[in-house]
mmCIF file of C-alpha atoms in Angstrom:
data_model
loop_
_atom_site.group_PDB
_atom_site.id
_atom_site.type_symbol
_atom_site.label_atom_id
_atom_site.label_comp_id
_atom_site.label_asym_id
_atom_site.label_seq_id
_atom_site.Cartn_x
_atom_site.Cartn_y
_atom_site.Cartn_z
ATOM 1 C CA MET A 21 -6.161 71.632 56.283
ATOM 2 C CA ASP A 22 -3.745 69.633 59.065
ATOM 3 C CA ARG A 23 -4.392 72.003 61.426
ATOM 4 C CA HIS A 24 -7.946 71.416 61.258
ATOM 5 C CA ILE A 25 -7.288 67.650 61.350
ATOM 6 C CA ASN A 26 -5.063 68.794 64.815
ATOM 7 C CA VAL A 27 -8.155 71.081 66.641
ATOM 8 C CA ALA A 28 -10.821 68.736 65.470
ATOM 9 C CA ARG A 29 -8.163 65.776 67.205
ATOM 10 C CA GLN A 30 -7.247 67.715 70.246
ATOM 11 C CA ASN A 31 -11.585 68.427 70.964
ATOM 12 C CA ALA A 32 -12.025 64.483 70.385
ATOM 13 C CA LEU A 33 -8.915 63.774 72.955
ATOM 14 C CA ALA A 34 -10.889 65.821 75.248
ATOM 15 C CA ASN A 35 -14.142 64.460 74.633
ATOM 16 C CA GLU A 36 -15.683 67.979 73.511
ATOM 17 C CA LYS A 37 -17.668 66.938 71.357
ATOM 18 C CA ASP A 38 -20.288 69.761 70.340
ATOM 19 C CA GLU A 39 -16.014 71.429 69.651
ATOM 20 C CA PHE A 40 -15.054 68.206 68.151
ATOM 21 C CA LEU A 41 -18.386 67.846 65.403
ATOM 22 C CA LEU A 42 -17.878 71.872 64.549
ATOM 23 C CA SER A 43 -14.606 71.012 63.599
ATOM 24 C CA LEU A 44 -15.614 68.503 61.789
ATOM 25 C CA MET A 45 -17.731 71.061 59.766
ATOM 26 C CA ARG A 46 -15.319 73.545 59.463
ATOM 27 C CA LEU A 47 -12.770 70.785 57.591
ATOM 28 C CA LEU A 48 -15.331 69.464 55.818
ATOM 29 C CA ALA A 49 -16.693 72.751 54.422
ATOM 30 C CA LEU A 50 -12.952 73.509 52.697
ATOM 31 C CA PRO A 51 -13.566 72.041 49.629
ATOM 32 C CA ALA A 52 -16.491 73.729 49.404
ATOM 33 C CA ASN A 53 -18.512 71.128 47.974
ATOM 34 C CA GLY A 54 -21.810 71.318 49.648
ATOM 35 C CA HIS A 55 -22.047 66.719 48.684
ATOM 36 C CA THR A 56 -18.837 66.556 51.214
ATOM 37 C CA ARG A 57 -19.357 67.582 54.678
ATOM 38 C CA LEU A 58 -20.353 66.936 58.573
ATOM 39 C CA ILE A 59 -24.204 66.733 59.159
ATOM 40 C CA PRO A 60 -24.435 67.608 62.707
ATOM 41 C CA ASN A 61 -28.775 66.883 62.819
ATOM 42 C CA ASP A 62 -29.231 63.583 64.680
ATOM 43 C CA ALA A 63 -26.205 64.248 66.979
ATOM 44 C CA ILE A 64 -26.779 67.118 68.905
ATOM 45 C CA SER A 65 -29.537 68.765 70.930
ATOM 46 C CA VAL A 66 -31.660 72.596 69.749
ATOM 47 C CA LEU A 67 -33.314 74.785 71.346
ATOM 48 C CA PRO A 68 -36.558 74.049 70.247
ATOM 49 C CA LEU A 69 -37.082 76.808 67.130
ATOM 50 C CA ARG A 70 -37.532 76.517 64.104
ATOM 51 C CA PHE A 71 -34.872 78.341 61.582
ATOM 52 C CA VAL A 72 -35.290 78.115 57.616
ATOM 53 C CA THR A 73 -34.132 80.921 55.415
ATOM 54 C CA ILE A 74 -36.390 81.762 52.641
ATOM 55 C CA GLY A 75 -35.279 84.546 50.070
ATOM 56 C CA THR A 76 -33.006 86.306 52.408
ATOM 57 C CA SER A 77 -34.225 86.786 55.389
ATOM 58 C CA VAL A 78 -34.464 83.923 58.435
ATOM 59 C CA ARG A 79 -37.730 83.303 59.547
ATOM 60 C CA LEU A 80 -39.001 80.887 62.654
ATOM 61 C CA LEU A 81 -41.644 78.718 60.803
ATOM 62 C CA ASP A 82 -41.849 76.814 64.012
ATOM 63 C CA ALA A 83 -41.471 76.451 67.720
ATOM 64 C CA ALA A 84 -42.470 75.287 71.289
ATOM 65 C CA SER A 85 -45.776 75.700 72.525
ATOM 66 C CA GLY A 86 -44.623 79.093 74.485
ATOM 67 C CA PHE A 87 -42.922 80.870 71.355
ATOM 68 C CA ALA A 88 -46.164 80.077 68.926
ATOM 69 C CA GLU A 89 -46.965 84.078 68.600
ATOM 70 C CA ALA A 90 -44.036 84.654 66.527
ATOM 71 C CA ILE A 91 -43.982 82.085 64.551
ATOM 72 C CA GLY A 92 -43.351 83.436 60.499
ATOM 73 C CA GLY A 93 -41.874 86.321 61.906
ATOM 74 C CA GLU A 94 -38.183 87.436 60.195
ATOM 75 C CA LEU A 95 -35.042 86.388 63.053
ATOM 76 C CA VAL A 96 -33.590 90.315 62.982
ATOM 77 C CA SER A 97 -30.937 89.693 66.348
ATOM 78 C CA ILE A 98 -29.788 87.059 68.673
ATOM 79 C CA ASN A 99 -28.259 88.505 71.786
ATOM 80 C CA GLY A 100 -28.153 91.893 70.141
ATOM 81 C CA ILE A 101 -26.370 90.578 67.886
ATOM 82 C CA PRO A 102 -27.621 91.389 64.083
ATOM 83 C CA VAL A 103 -28.576 87.826 62.102
ATOM 84 C CA SER A 104 -26.194 90.070 59.235
ATOM 85 C CA GLU A 105 -23.228 89.396 61.411
ATOM 86 C CA ILE A 106 -23.431 85.738 61.763
ATOM 87 C CA GLU A 107 -24.454 84.584 58.812
ATOM 88 C CA VAL A 108 -20.618 86.580 57.743
ATOM 89 C CA ALA A 109 -19.254 85.078 60.373
ATOM 90 C CA SER A 110 -20.844 81.023 60.094
ATOM 91 C CA ASP A 111 -19.785 80.824 56.835
ATOM 92 C CA LYS A 112 -16.221 79.681 56.892
ATOM 93 C CA PHE A 113 -18.141 76.426 58.801
ATOM 94 C CA LEU A 114 -20.553 75.610 55.937
ATOM 95 C CA ALA A 115 -20.029 74.308 53.510
ATOM 96 C CA GLY A 116 -21.092 74.334 49.353
ATOM 97 C CA THR A 117 -22.611 77.471 47.124
ATOM 98 C CA LYS A 118 -23.978 81.076 49.765
ATOM 99 C CA GLN A 119 -27.230 79.308 48.624
ATOM 100 C CA ARG A 120 -26.389 75.924 49.950
ATOM 101 C CA LYS A 121 -25.480 78.013 52.966
ATOM 102 C CA ARG A 122 -28.142 79.149 53.385
ATOM 103 C CA VAL A 123 -30.665 75.443 53.575
ATOM 104 C CA ILE A 124 -27.765 74.690 56.132
ATOM 105 C CA GLY A 125 -27.205 77.501 57.786
ATOM 106 C CA PRO A 126 -30.284 78.311 60.129
ATOM 107 C CA ILE A 127 -29.377 75.287 62.324
ATOM 108 C CA LEU A 128 -26.086 77.318 64.267
ATOM 109 C CA PHE A 129 -28.760 79.694 65.711
ATOM 110 C CA ALA A 130 -29.917 77.140 67.157
ATOM 111 C CA TRP A 131 -27.616 75.132 68.311
ATOM 112 C CA PRO A 132 -25.750 76.452 71.850
ATOM 113 C CA SER A 133 -22.283 75.368 71.218
ATOM 114 C CA ALA A 134 -22.079 76.900 67.803
ATOM 115 C CA LEU A 135 -23.605 80.860 69.222
ATOM 116 C CA LYS A 136 -20.492 79.809 71.782
ATOM 117 C CA ARG A 137 -18.094 79.246 68.879
ATOM 118 C CA LEU A 138 -19.975 81.898 66.548
ATOM 119 C CA SER A 139 -19.091 84.905 69.642
ATOM 120 C CA VAL A 140 -23.217 84.879 70.438
ATOM 121 C CA LEU A 141 -22.937 83.290 73.731
ATOM 122 C CA SER A 142 -20.894 83.367 76.556
ATOM 123 C CA GLY A 143 -22.011 81.725 79.368
ATOM 124 C CA ASP A 144 -25.710 82.637 79.801
ATOM 125 C CA ASP A 145 -28.296 79.984 81.117
ATOM 126 C CA THR A 146 -30.738 82.627 78.558
ATOM 127 C CA ILE A 147 -30.551 84.332 74.441
ATOM 128 C CA GLU A 148 -32.706 86.348 73.105
ATOM 129 C CA PHE A 149 -34.399 86.309 69.907
ATOM 130 C CA ARG A 150 -35.818 89.731 68.132
ATOM 131 C CA VAL A 151 -38.057 88.069 65.657
ATOM 132 C CA ARG A 152 -39.568 90.821 63.360
ATOM 133 C CA ASN A 153 -43.540 89.859 61.879
ATOM 134 C CA GLU A 154 -45.335 91.639 58.632
ATOM 135 C CA ALA A 155 -46.266 94.427 60.574
ATOM 136 C CA GLY A 156 -42.719 95.492 61.819
ATOM 137 C CA ARG A 157 -43.941 94.273 65.156
ATOM 138 C CA ILE A 158 -40.545 93.017 67.506
ATOM 139 C CA SER A 159 -40.968 89.969 69.909
ATOM 140 C CA GLU A 160 -38.457 89.119 71.391
ATOM 141 C CA LEU A 161 -37.913 85.429 72.814
ATOM 142 C CA VAL A 162 -36.278 84.746 75.801
ATOM 143 C CA VAL A 163 -35.027 81.358 75.815
ATOM 144 C CA ASP A 164 -33.753 79.025 78.443
ATOM 145 C CA THR A 165 -30.667 76.952 77.363
ATOM 146 C CA ALA A 166 -31.174 74.063 79.162
ATOM 147 C CA ASN A 167 -34.701 73.713 77.138
ATOM 148 C CA ARG A 168 -33.200 71.212 74.210
ATOM 149 C CA ILE A 169 -34.453 69.321 71.358
ATOM 150 C CA SER A 170 -32.344 66.756 69.741
ATOM 151 C CA GLY A 171 -31.832 68.706 66.302
ATOM 152 C CA SER A 172 -33.036 66.123 64.185
ATOM 153 C CA VAL A 173 -36.792 66.986 65.067
ATOM 154 C CA PHE A 174 -36.281 71.055 63.807
ATOM 155 C CA TYR A 175 -33.168 70.261 61.015
ATOM 156 C CA PRO A 176 -34.115 67.425 58.880
ATOM 157 C CA ARG A 177 -31.290 66.477 57.578
ATOM 158 C CA ASN A 178 -32.230 66.660 53.966
ATOM 159 C CA GLU A 179 -33.851 70.712 54.426
ATOM 160 C CA HIS A 180 -36.808 70.995 51.983
ATOM 161 C CA GLY A 181 -38.081 74.436 53.894
ATOM 162 C CA LYS A 182 -41.378 73.897 54.706
ATOM 163 C CA ALA A 183 -42.682 74.381 58.238
ATOM 164 C CA ASP A 184 -42.969 70.951 59.570
ATOM 165 C CA ALA A 185 -39.257 70.092 59.694
ATOM 166 C CA SER A 186 -40.941 65.769 59.810
ATOM 167 C CA TRP A 187 -42.373 66.836 56.081
ATOM 168 C CA PHE A 188 -41.219 64.125 53.038
ATOM 169 C CA PRO A 189 -44.140 63.946 50.371
ATOM 170 C CA LYS A 190 -46.934 61.661 50.048
ATOM 171 C CA SER A 191 -46.476 61.076 46.022
ATOM 172 C CA PHE A 192 -43.342 61.371 43.293
ATOM 173 C CA LEU A 193 -46.009 63.153 41.182
ATOM 174 C CA GLU A 194 -49.163 65.773 42.121
ATOM 175 C CA ILE A 195 -50.624 66.768 38.365
ATOM 176 C CA LYS A 196 -52.543 70.388 38.533
ATOM 177 C CA ASP A 197 -54.715 70.273 34.879
ATOM 178 C CA PHE A 198 -55.795 74.333 34.443
ATOM 179 C CA GLY A 199 -58.243 73.449 30.983
ATOM 180 C CA GLN A 200 -56.178 74.757 28.201
ATOM 181 C CA ARG A 201 -53.978 77.340 30.004
ATOM 182 C CA GLY A 202 -51.947 74.250 30.692
ATOM 183 C CA LEU A 203 -50.399 71.491 33.682
ATOM 184 C CA LEU A 204 -48.630 71.403 37.013
ATOM 185 C CA LEU A 205 -46.691 68.934 37.586
ATOM 186 C CA VAL A 206 -45.116 68.951 41.308
ATOM 187 C CA LEU A 207 -41.859 66.744 41.802
ATOM 188 C CA PRO A 208 -40.995 66.369 45.095
ATOM 189 C CA SER A 209 -38.446 64.219 44.895
ATOM 190 C CA PHE A 210 -36.500 62.295 42.562
ATOM 191 C CA PHE A 211 -35.398 59.633 45.491
ATOM 192 C CA ASP A 212 -37.114 56.498 45.870
ATOM 193 C CA PRO A 213 -34.884 53.334 47.281
ATOM 194 C CA GLY A 214 -37.107 51.450 45.220
ATOM 195 C CA GLY A 215 -37.367 52.481 42.332
ATOM 196 C CA ILE A 216 -40.378 51.624 40.568
ATOM 197 C CA ASP A 217 -42.414 54.180 42.658
ATOM 198 C CA LEU A 218 -40.810 56.893 41.223
ATOM 199 C CA SER A 219 -40.125 55.513 37.407
ATOM 200 C CA ASN A 220 -44.425 55.276 37.586
ATOM 201 C CA ALA A 221 -45.047 58.917 38.603
ATOM 202 C CA VAL A 222 -42.560 59.663 35.587
ATOM 203 C CA SER A 223 -44.307 56.983 33.721
ATOM 204 C CA GLU A 224 -47.822 58.639 34.228
ATOM 205 C CA ALA A 225 -46.229 62.026 34.379
ATOM 206 C CA ALA A 226 -44.943 61.990 30.500
ATOM 207 C CA ASP A 227 -48.218 59.964 29.230
ATOM 208 C CA ARG A 228 -50.052 63.526 30.102
ATOM 209 C CA VAL A 229 -47.376 65.820 29.124
ATOM 210 C CA ARG A 230 -47.846 63.677 25.998
ATOM 211 C CA SER A 231 -51.133 63.597 25.192
ATOM 212 C CA ARG A 232 -50.889 67.513 25.129
ATOM 213 C CA PRO A 233 -48.531 68.450 22.851
ATOM 214 C CA GLY A 234 -49.033 71.762 22.551
ATOM 215 C CA THR A 235 -49.953 73.103 26.558
ATOM 216 C CA PRO A 236 -47.748 75.044 27.528
ATOM 217 C CA ILE A 237 -46.132 73.414 31.307
ATOM 218 C CA LEU A 238 -45.232 74.552 34.002
ATOM 219 C CA VAL A 239 -42.929 71.518 37.333
ATOM 220 C CA ASP A 240 -42.040 72.812 40.251
ATOM 221 C CA VAL A 241 -39.164 71.558 41.083
ATOM 222 C CA ARG A 242 -38.620 73.251 44.534
ATOM 223 C CA GLY A 243 -37.785 71.602 47.127
ATOM 224 C CA ASN A 244 -36.770 68.647 45.625
ATOM 225 C CA THR A 245 -33.232 67.547 47.460
ATOM 226 C CA GLY A 246 -32.229 65.125 44.399
ATOM 227 C CA GLY A 247 -32.310 60.981 43.492
ATOM 228 C CA ASN A 248 -31.239 60.126 40.533
ATOM 229 C CA PHE A 249 -31.795 61.503 37.377
ATOM 230 C CA LEU A 250 -31.185 59.602 35.133
ATOM 231 C CA ARG A 251 -34.987 57.839 36.707
ATOM 232 C CA THR A 252 -36.807 61.366 35.415
ATOM 233 C CA MET A 253 -36.129 60.882 31.289
ATOM 234 C CA PRO A 254 -38.443 59.913 30.101
ATOM 235 C CA LEU A 255 -40.818 63.317 31.319
ATOM 236 C CA ILE A 256 -37.304 64.490 29.900
ATOM 237 C CA ASP A 257 -37.785 62.996 26.480
ATOM 238 C CA ALA A 258 -41.931 63.741 26.736
ATOM 239 C CA ILE A 259 -41.382 67.436 27.245
ATOM 240 C CA SER A 260 -38.714 67.485 24.802
ATOM 241 C CA ASP A 261 -40.810 66.177 22.116
ATOM 242 C CA GLY A 262 -43.977 68.008 22.027
ATOM 243 C CA ALA A 263 -44.583 70.821 19.728
ATOM 244 C CA LYS A 264 -42.550 73.127 18.428
ATOM 245 C CA ASP A 265 -44.438 76.220 20.067
ATOM 246 C CA ARG A 266 -44.685 74.672 23.154
ATOM 247 C CA ARG A 267 -43.505 76.974 26.096
ATOM 248 C CA VAL A 268 -41.785 75.036 29.399
ATOM 249 C CA GLY A 269 -41.700 77.087 32.994
ATOM 250 C CA LEU A 270 -39.299 75.546 35.478
ATOM 251 C CA LEU A 271 -39.961 76.422 39.214
ATOM 252 C CA VAL A 272 -37.093 76.137 41.607
ATOM 253 C CA ASP A 273 -35.569 77.753 44.836
ATOM 254 C CA LYS A 274 -32.518 77.111 46.819
ATOM 255 C CA PHE A 275 -33.400 73.884 48.165
ATOM 256 C CA THR A 276 -33.123 72.426 44.546
ATOM 257 C CA PHE A 277 -30.504 70.661 44.394
ATOM 258 C CA SER A 278 -28.520 67.440 43.311
ATOM 259 C CA ALA A 279 -30.260 65.201 40.380
ATOM 260 C CA ALA A 280 -32.500 67.665 40.754
ATOM 261 C CA ILE A 281 -30.281 70.586 38.486
ATOM 262 C CA VAL A 282 -29.707 67.838 37.217
ATOM 263 C CA PHE A 283 -32.953 67.617 35.162
ATOM 264 C CA VAL A 284 -33.151 71.755 35.307
ATOM 265 C CA ALA A 285 -30.337 71.272 32.849
ATOM 266 C CA ILE A 286 -30.478 68.784 30.248
ATOM 267 C CA LEU A 287 -34.552 70.646 29.809
ATOM 268 C CA LYS A 288 -32.778 73.874 29.204
ATOM 269 C CA HIS A 289 -29.860 72.295 26.738
ATOM 270 C CA ARG A 290 -32.771 70.923 24.601
ATOM 271 C CA LEU A 291 -35.429 73.616 24.554
ATOM 272 C CA GLY A 292 -32.900 76.486 25.009
ATOM 273 C CA ALA A 293 -35.227 79.812 25.523
ATOM 274 C CA ARG A 294 -39.039 78.110 24.842
ATOM 275 C CA LEU A 295 -38.084 76.909 28.406
ATOM 276 C CA LYS A 296 -38.007 79.723 31.418
ATOM 277 C CA LEU A 297 -36.478 79.132 34.971
ATOM 278 C CA ILE A 298 -38.423 80.596 37.189
ATOM 279 C CA GLY A 299 -38.039 81.436 41.636
ATOM 280 C CA GLU A 300 -34.627 82.029 43.144
ATOM 281 C CA GLU A 301 -31.109 80.919 42.397
ATOM 282 C CA MET A 302 -30.503 76.773 43.075
ATOM 283 C CA GLY A 303 -28.445 75.166 46.309
ATOM 284 C CA ASP A 304 -25.752 74.062 44.400
ATOM 285 C CA GLY A 305 -23.300 75.479 40.983
ATOM 286 C CA LEU A 306 -23.354 73.908 38.195
ATOM 287 C CA THR A 307 -19.610 71.812 38.649
ATOM 288 C CA PHE A 308 -19.576 69.720 41.742
ATOM 289 C CA PHE A 309 -18.590 66.225 43.155
ATOM 290 C CA ALA A 310 -21.631 64.053 43.663
ATOM 291 C CA GLU A 311 -22.370 60.422 44.046
ATOM 292 C CA GLY A 312 -19.943 58.507 47.091
ATOM 293 C CA GLY A 313 -22.663 57.805 50.036
ATOM 294 C CA THR A 314 -22.435 58.621 54.188
ATOM 295 C CA THR A 315 -20.346 57.180 57.112
ATOM 296 C CA ASP A 316 -21.644 57.023 61.048
ATOM 297 C CA LEU A 317 -19.556 58.545 63.129
ATOM 298 C CA SER A 318 -20.417 56.222 65.889
ATOM 299 C CA SER A 319 -19.624 58.095 69.254
ATOM 300 C CA SER A 320 -21.185 61.349 68.413
ATOM 301 C CA GLY A 321 -23.383 60.206 66.267
ATOM 302 C CA ALA A 322 -23.153 63.241 63.632
ATOM 303 C CA VAL A 323 -22.605 61.929 59.971
ATOM 304 C CA ILE A 324 -20.196 62.235 56.939
ATOM 305 C CA ARG A 325 -21.524 62.856 53.830
ATOM 306 C CA TYR A 326 -18.634 62.225 51.495
ATOM 307 C CA SER A 327 -18.596 62.453 46.827
ATOM 308 C CA SER A 328 -16.784 60.549 44.336
ATOM 309 C CA ALA A 329 -17.760 61.454 41.011
ATOM 310 C CA PHE A 330 -17.290 64.462 38.721
ATOM 311 C CA HIS A 331 -20.287 66.636 37.121
ATOM 312 C CA ASP A 332 -19.663 69.524 35.150
ATOM 313 C CA TRP A 333 -23.222 70.242 33.060
ATOM 314 C CA ALA A 334 -21.500 74.318 32.621
ATOM 315 C CA GLY A 335 -18.403 73.083 30.185
ATOM 316 C CA GLY A 336 -19.734 69.205 29.730
ATOM 317 C CA ARG A 337 -16.226 67.952 31.018
ATOM 318 C CA VAL A 338 -15.498 63.797 32.099
ATOM 319 C CA ASP A 339 -13.102 62.945 34.027
ATOM 320 C CA GLU A 340 -11.858 59.017 35.315
ATOM 321 C CA THR A 341 -14.417 59.216 38.257
ATOM 322 C CA THR A 342 -17.473 60.390 36.372
ATOM 323 C CA PRO A 343 -19.549 57.252 35.961
ATOM 324 C CA SER A 344 -20.620 56.321 32.496
ATOM 325 C CA GLU A 345 -24.277 55.909 32.856
ATOM 326 C CA ILE A 346 -24.169 59.562 33.259
ATOM 327 C CA ALA A 347 -20.957 60.971 31.209
ATOM 328 C CA GLU A 348 -23.602 59.719 28.589
ATOM 329 C CA LYS A 349 -25.982 62.078 29.329
ATOM 330 C CA ILE A 350 -23.858 65.448 29.989
ATOM 331 C CA VAL A 351 -24.044 68.306 28.601
ATOM 332 C CA ALA A 352 -22.841 71.706 28.036
ATOM 333 C CA VAL A 353 -25.115 74.052 29.403
ATOM 334 C CA GLY A 354 -23.123 77.065 30.108
ATOM 335 C CA THR A 355 -25.349 79.202 33.229
ATOM 336 C CA LEU A 356 -28.673 78.746 34.002
ATOM 337 C CA GLU A 357 -29.836 81.762 34.427
ATOM 338 C CA LEU A 358 -33.478 83.175 35.982
ATOM 339 C CA ASP A 359 -35.596 84.851 33.293
ATOM 340 C CA ARG A 360 -38.483 85.745 35.979
ATOM 341 C CA SER A 361 -37.136 86.755 39.922
ATOM 342 C CA TRP A 362 -40.401 85.023 42.240
ATOM 343 C CA ILE A 363 -39.898 83.752 46.217
ATOM 344 C CA ALA A 364 -42.717 82.427 48.091
ATOM 345 C CA ASN A 365 -43.060 80.424 51.433
ATOM 346 C CA SER A 366 -43.577 75.880 49.963
ATOM 347 C CA ASP A 367 -46.383 75.548 52.083
ATOM 348 C CA ASP A 368 -48.686 78.089 50.290
ATOM 349 C CA VAL A 369 -51.174 76.601 48.026
ATOM 350 C CA GLU A 370 -53.039 79.126 47.440
ATOM 351 C CA SER A 371 -50.063 81.861 46.119
ATOM 352 C CA LEU A 372 -48.754 79.137 44.421
ATOM 353 C CA ASP A 373 -52.267 78.698 42.443
ATOM 354 C CA ARG A 374 -52.106 81.855 40.943
ATOM 355 C CA PHE A 375 -49.812 82.091 40.164
ATOM 356 C CA CYS A 376 -49.066 79.128 37.980
ATOM 357 C CA LEU A 377 -52.240 80.940 35.928
ATOM 358 C CA GLU A 378 -50.176 84.522 35.849
ATOM 359 C CA MET A 379 -47.419 82.428 34.353
ATOM 360 C CA LEU A 380 -49.331 79.507 32.364
ATOM 361 C CA ASP A 381 -51.357 82.862 30.419
ATOM 362 C CA SER A 382 -47.707 84.031 29.805
ATOM 363 C CA LEU A 383 -46.646 80.691 28.086
ATOM 364 C CA HIS A 384 -49.446 80.083 26.695
ATOM 365 C CA THR A 385 -48.741 84.339 25.023
ATOM 366 C CA SER A 386 -46.017 83.390 23.932
ATOM 367 C CA THR A 387 -46.484 80.394 22.413
ATOM 368 C CA LYS A 388 -49.409 81.957 20.375
ATOM 369 C CA GLU A 389 -46.701 84.347 18.924
ATOM 370 C CA SER A 390 -44.324 81.946 18.521
ATOM 371 C CA LYS A 391 -46.427 80.768 15.369
ATOM 372 C CA VAL A 392 -48.022 83.978 14.642
ATOM 373 C CA ARG A 393 -44.098 84.381 13.457
ATOM 374 C CA ARG A 394 -43.815 81.544 12.096
ATOM 375 C CA THR A 395 -46.906 81.582 9.970
#
């Protein structure tokens, strides 16, 4: 730790801003807790390419007009170096779990200073990105390193994985009613500083769930980076109070973080085998530090995210740092294993609808079989 602090200090004294930021990223990654990290997005300039990890592949989801033909393709290499090798070299700069690193890591691929630090770029004025489309055709994108934009334009501080980096949920709840087949509740965020809109959305969702006590339910928290899980308790109660045979599916992905994972954990604890976890491994583990806040670094424009409160939803433990209102809710979940793997671009509404119908039919069949066994 002392060594990394000294390196950061030396870079600051030399007025090497990007090197200073990378040094802080390295330092704050040491605790391996995703809630404690440097967020450089507002402080840096990046190439006009938006890379996002979908599944385990890094894809180009947006770009300046001259590179539009490659959008949607998989990043293969940068300056001839395979992406897999660059990811290995990037690992020590990224905080948190393997999945969180996949969420926050792609900004490094568009940040020339980071590429230099990772020995991908030397003194060249251009960078070559090789991108492969679904048909296997390779596009070679040669980008001038002087052609840069603010990092936050293509890389939001709370990465959600959508093509439009400026995406923000228009509401806290979307309901799709598939009739007798079941309901889909889409909950894109639990972050509502005012508290009223989220509470109203949760109340509406709870009322709809209670009006259909035996109907299978799918809850989509993909891309939900967290907020206040305590405000979601009325919905958790409504789902838990439904018919004993009702089956529930939860859609999650690597962009599911923090309070959204707690939401999943509490429902799993209450429903047990009646809840099916669908998607991919989430962005946080079940034992972490959270709460805390942020500190702005005024000279550079970067932000330090720090955490202060202990959560252990695996073993159900608390300590003196755990807020009392959270300690009252903590339960021991053990592990959250996926029941079914499913990875899709979160912007693909048609694929989501098809998959939801398939899953609701599966949940409906399980409900019927449970009733038969009971009789």
